[in-house]
CSV table of C-alpha atoms in Angstrom, one decimal:
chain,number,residue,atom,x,y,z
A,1219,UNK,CA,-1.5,116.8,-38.4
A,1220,UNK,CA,-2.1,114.1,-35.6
A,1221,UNK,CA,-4.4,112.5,-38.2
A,1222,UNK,CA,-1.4,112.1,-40.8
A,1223,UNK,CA,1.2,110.8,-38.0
A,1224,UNK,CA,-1.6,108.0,-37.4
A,1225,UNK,CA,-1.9,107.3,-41.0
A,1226,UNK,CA,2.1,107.3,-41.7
A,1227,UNK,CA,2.5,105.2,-38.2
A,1228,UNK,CA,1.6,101.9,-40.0
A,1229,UNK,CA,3.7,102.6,-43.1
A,1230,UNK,CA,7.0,103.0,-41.1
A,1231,UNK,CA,6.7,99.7,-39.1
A,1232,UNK,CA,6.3,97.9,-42.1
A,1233,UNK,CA,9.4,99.7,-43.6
A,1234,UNK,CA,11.2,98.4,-40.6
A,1235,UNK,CA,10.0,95.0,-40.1
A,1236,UNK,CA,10.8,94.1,-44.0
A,1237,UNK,CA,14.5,94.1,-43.9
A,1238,UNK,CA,14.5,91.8,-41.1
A,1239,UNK,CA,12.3,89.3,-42.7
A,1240,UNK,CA,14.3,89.8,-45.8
A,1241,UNK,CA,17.6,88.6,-44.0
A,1242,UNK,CA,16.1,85.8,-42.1
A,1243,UNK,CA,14.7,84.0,-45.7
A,1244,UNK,CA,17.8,84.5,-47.3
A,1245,UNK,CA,20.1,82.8,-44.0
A,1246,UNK,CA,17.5,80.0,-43.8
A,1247,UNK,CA,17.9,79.5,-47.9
A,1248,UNK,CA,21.9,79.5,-47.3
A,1249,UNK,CA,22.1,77.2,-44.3
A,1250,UNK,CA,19.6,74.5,-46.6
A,1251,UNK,CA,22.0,74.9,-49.4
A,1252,UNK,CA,24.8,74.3,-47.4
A,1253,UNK,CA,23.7,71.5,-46.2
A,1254,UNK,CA,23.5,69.9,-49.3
A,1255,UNK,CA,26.6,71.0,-50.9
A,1256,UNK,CA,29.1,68.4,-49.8
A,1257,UNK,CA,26.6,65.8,-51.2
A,1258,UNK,CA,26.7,63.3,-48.2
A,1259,UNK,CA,22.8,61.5,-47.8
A,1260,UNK,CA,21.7,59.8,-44.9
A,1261,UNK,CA,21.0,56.3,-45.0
A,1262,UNK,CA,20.0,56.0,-41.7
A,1263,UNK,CA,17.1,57.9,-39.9
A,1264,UNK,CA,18.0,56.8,-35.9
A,1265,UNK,CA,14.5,55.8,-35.3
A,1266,UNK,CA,13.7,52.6,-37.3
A,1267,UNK,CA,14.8,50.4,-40.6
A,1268,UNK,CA,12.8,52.4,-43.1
A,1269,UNK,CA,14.9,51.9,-46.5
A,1270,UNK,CA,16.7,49.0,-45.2
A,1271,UNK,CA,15.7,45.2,-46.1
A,1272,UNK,CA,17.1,42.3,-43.6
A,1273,UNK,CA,17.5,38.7,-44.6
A,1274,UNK,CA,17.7,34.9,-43.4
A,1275,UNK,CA,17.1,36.4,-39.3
A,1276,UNK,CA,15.9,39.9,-39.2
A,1277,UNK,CA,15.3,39.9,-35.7
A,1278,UNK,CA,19.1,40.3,-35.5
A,1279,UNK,CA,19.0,44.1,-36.2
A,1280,UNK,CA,17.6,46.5,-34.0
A,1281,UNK,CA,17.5,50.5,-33.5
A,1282,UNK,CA,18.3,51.8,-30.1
A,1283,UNK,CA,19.6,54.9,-29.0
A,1284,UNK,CA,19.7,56.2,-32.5
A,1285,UNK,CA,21.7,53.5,-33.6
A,1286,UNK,CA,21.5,50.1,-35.8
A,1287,UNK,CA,22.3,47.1,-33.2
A,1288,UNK,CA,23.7,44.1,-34.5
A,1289,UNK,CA,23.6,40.8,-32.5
A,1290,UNK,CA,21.9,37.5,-32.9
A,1291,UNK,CA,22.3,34.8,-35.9
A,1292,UNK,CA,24.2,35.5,-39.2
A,1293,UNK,CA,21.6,38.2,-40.8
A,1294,UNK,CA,22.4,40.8,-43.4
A,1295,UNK,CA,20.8,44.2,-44.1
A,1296,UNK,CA,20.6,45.4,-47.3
A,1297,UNK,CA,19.6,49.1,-48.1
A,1298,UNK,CA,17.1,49.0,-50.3
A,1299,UNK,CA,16.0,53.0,-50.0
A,1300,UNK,CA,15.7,55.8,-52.4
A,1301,UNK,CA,19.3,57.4,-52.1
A,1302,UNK,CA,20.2,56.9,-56.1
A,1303,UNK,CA,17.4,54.0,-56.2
A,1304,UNK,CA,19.7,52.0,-53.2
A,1305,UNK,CA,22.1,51.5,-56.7
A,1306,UNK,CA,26.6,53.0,-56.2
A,1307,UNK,CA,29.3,52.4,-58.7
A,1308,UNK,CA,31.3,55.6,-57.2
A,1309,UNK,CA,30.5,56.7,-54.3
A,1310,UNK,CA,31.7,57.1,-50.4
A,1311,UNK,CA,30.0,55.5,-47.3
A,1312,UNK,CA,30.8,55.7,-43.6
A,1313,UNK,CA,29.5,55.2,-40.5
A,1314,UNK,CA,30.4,55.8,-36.9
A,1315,UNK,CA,30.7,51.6,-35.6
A,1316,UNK,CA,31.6,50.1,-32.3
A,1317,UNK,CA,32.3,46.6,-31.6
A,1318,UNK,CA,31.9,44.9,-28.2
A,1319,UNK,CA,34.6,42.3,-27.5
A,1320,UNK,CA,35.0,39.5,-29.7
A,1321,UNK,CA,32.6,40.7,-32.2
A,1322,UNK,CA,33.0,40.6,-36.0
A,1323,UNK,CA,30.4,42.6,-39.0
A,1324,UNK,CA,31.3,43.9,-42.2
A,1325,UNK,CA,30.0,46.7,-44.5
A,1326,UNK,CA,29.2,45.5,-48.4
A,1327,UNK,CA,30.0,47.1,-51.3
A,1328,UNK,CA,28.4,46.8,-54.6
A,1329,UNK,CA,26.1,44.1,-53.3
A,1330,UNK,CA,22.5,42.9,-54.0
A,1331,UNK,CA,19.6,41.7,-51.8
A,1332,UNK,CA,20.2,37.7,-51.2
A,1333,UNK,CA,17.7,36.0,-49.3
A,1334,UNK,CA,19.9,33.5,-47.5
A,1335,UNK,CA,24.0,33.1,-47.0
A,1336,UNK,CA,27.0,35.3,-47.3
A,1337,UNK,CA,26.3,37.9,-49.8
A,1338,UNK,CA,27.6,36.3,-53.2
A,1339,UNK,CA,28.4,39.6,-54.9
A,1340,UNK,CA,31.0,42.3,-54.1
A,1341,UNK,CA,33.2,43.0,-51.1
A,1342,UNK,CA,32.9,43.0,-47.7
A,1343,UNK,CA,35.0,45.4,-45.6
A,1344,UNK,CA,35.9,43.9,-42.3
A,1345,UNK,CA,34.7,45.1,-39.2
A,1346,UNK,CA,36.7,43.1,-36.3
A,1347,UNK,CA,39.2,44.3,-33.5
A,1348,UNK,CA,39.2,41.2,-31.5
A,1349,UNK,CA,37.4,38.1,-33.3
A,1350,UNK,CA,39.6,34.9,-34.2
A,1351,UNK,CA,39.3,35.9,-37.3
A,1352,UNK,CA,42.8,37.5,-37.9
A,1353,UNK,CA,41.3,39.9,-40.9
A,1354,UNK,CA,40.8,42.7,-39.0
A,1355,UNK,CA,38.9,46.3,-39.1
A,1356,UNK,CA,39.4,48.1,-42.8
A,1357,UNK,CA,40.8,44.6,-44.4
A,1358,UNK,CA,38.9,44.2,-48.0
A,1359,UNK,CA,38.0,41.0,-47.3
A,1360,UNK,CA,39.9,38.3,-48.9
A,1361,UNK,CA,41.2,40.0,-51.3
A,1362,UNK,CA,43.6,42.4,-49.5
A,1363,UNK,CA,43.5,42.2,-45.7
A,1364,UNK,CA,45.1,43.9,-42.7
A,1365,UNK,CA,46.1,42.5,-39.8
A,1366,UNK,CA,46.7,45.5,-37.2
A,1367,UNK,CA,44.7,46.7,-35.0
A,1368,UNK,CA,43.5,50.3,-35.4
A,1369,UNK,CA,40.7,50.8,-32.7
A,1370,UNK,CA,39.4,49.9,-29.6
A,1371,UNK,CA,36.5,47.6,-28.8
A,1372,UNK,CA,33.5,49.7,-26.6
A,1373,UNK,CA,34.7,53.2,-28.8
A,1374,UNK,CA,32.9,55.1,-31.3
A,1375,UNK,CA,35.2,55.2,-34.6
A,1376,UNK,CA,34.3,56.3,-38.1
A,1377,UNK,CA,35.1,53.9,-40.7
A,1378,UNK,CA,34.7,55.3,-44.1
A,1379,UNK,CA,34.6,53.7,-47.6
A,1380,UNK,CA,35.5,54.7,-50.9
A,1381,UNK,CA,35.0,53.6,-54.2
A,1382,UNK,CA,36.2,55.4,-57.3
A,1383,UNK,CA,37.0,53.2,-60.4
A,1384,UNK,CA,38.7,50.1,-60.0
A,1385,UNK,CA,40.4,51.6,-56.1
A,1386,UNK,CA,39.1,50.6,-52.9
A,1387,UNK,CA,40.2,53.4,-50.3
A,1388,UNK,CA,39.4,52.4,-46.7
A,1389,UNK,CA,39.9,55.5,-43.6
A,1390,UNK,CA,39.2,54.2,-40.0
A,1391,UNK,CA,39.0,58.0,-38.3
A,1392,UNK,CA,40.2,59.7,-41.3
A,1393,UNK,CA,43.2,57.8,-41.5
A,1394,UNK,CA,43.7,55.7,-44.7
A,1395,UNK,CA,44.7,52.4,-43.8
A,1396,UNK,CA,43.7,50.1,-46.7
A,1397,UNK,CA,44.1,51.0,-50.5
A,1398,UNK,CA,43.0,48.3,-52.7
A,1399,UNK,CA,43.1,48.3,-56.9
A,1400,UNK,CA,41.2,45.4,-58.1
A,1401,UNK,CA,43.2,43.4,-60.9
A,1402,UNK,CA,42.0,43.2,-64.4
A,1403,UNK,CA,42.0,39.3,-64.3
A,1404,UNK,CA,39.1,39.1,-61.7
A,1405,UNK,CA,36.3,36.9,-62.4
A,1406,UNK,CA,33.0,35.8,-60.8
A,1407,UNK,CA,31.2,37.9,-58.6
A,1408,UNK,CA,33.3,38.9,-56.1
A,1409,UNK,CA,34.3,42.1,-57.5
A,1410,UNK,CA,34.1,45.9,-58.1
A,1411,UNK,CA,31.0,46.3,-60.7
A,1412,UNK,CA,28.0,48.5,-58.8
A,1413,UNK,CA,24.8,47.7,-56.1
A,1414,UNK,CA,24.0,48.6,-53.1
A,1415,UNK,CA,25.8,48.6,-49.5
A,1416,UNK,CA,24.9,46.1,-46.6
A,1417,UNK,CA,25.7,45.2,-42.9
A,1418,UNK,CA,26.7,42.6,-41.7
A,1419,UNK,CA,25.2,40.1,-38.6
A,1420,UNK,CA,28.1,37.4,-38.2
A,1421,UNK,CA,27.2,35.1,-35.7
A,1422,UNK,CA,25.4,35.2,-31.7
A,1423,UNK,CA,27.9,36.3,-29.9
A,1424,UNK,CA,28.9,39.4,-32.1
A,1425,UNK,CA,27.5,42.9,-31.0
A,1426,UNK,CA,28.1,45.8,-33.4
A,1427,UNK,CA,26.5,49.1,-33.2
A,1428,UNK,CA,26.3,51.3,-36.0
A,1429,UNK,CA,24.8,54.7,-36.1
A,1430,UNK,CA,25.3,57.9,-38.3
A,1431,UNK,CA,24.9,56.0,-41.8
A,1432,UNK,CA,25.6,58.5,-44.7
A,1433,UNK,CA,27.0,57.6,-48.6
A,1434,UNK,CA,28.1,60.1,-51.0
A,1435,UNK,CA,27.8,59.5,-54.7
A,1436,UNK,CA,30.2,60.4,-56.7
A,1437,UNK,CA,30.8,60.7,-60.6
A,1438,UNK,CA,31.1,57.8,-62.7
């Protein structure tokens, strides 16, 4: 009898110890799924520019404290990563910014790599509280701008892009502030076609910080 409780000891911790390994594989395979269910990728990784391309002055861009510092001559960085092979017709973007005073930067839409000069192709969206440039934060530059002031310089905000079509949605902390339909007439390159998304280094004395880089693709 003692012999057969020895032998069945085993057996019965097993028993017990398998539901519990059971529930924890099937909680780690729900969190990882939903994760990935709102479809929102990281551009970003808070440690360096992997996936990201600068032009004309690189040294303009930096990473500290988990975030992509902008400040020094006019430089642009392009992502040039594997997130839908760094190519967006429809999709969202956003970022958490902050500006310092005076600064200006913009976020590019449907842009492409240019070695040299104000990117030639798509839109910018403004980035700019208090620059003398009166387009200001969320204005689609040049083509419909805003002139109030939504944020503060030296404060986190989220500014969040959207593209779907021909309409040009811009939030600044989940408040829509810009809403922009491109005209049928438009010619050149300045328009809504598809490419990838950029930053923008304006000038010396313009600080920007951005951090928390994510785009979400969305059906053509």
């Amino acid at each position: 009898m003692k012999n057969t409780l020895l032998l069945l000891a085993p057996a019965l911790m097993l028993a017990c110890a398998s539901p519990k390994s059971n529930v924890k594989s099937t909680s780690a395979t729900t969190t990882s799924t939903s994760r990935k269910a709102d479809g929102w990728q990281t551009l970003f990784n808070g440690k360096n520019l992997d996936g990201w391309k600068a032009a004309e002055n690189p040294a303009t861009f930096s990473v500290q404290d988990g975030a992509i510092v902008v400040f020094g001559p006019r430089a642009h960085l392009f992502y040039d990563g594997p997130v839908n092979n760094h190519n967006f017709k429809n999709f969202e973007w956003k970022a958490t910014v902050k500006t310092m005073p005076g600064a200006n930067s913009g976020m590019f839409i449907h842009t492409d790599y240019q070695d040299t000069g104000w990117p030639s192709k798509g839109y910018e969206i403004q980035v700019n509280q208090t620059h003398t440039d009166w387009r200001k934060t969320g204005s689609v530059y040049a083509a419909q701008d805003v002139k109030e002031v939504f944020v503060k310089d030296d404060e986190w905000y989220t500014e969040q892009i959207k593209v779907q079509g021909k309409t040009v949605t811009v939030s600044i902390n989940d408040k829509v502030i810009n809403t922009y339909t491109e005209p049928d007439n438009i010619t050149g390159t300045k328009k809504l076609s598809s490419g990838t998304v950029a930053l923008q280094g304006h000038d010396p004395k313009s600080k920007v910080m951005y951090k928390d880089v994510m785009i979400r693709v969305l059906p053509d």
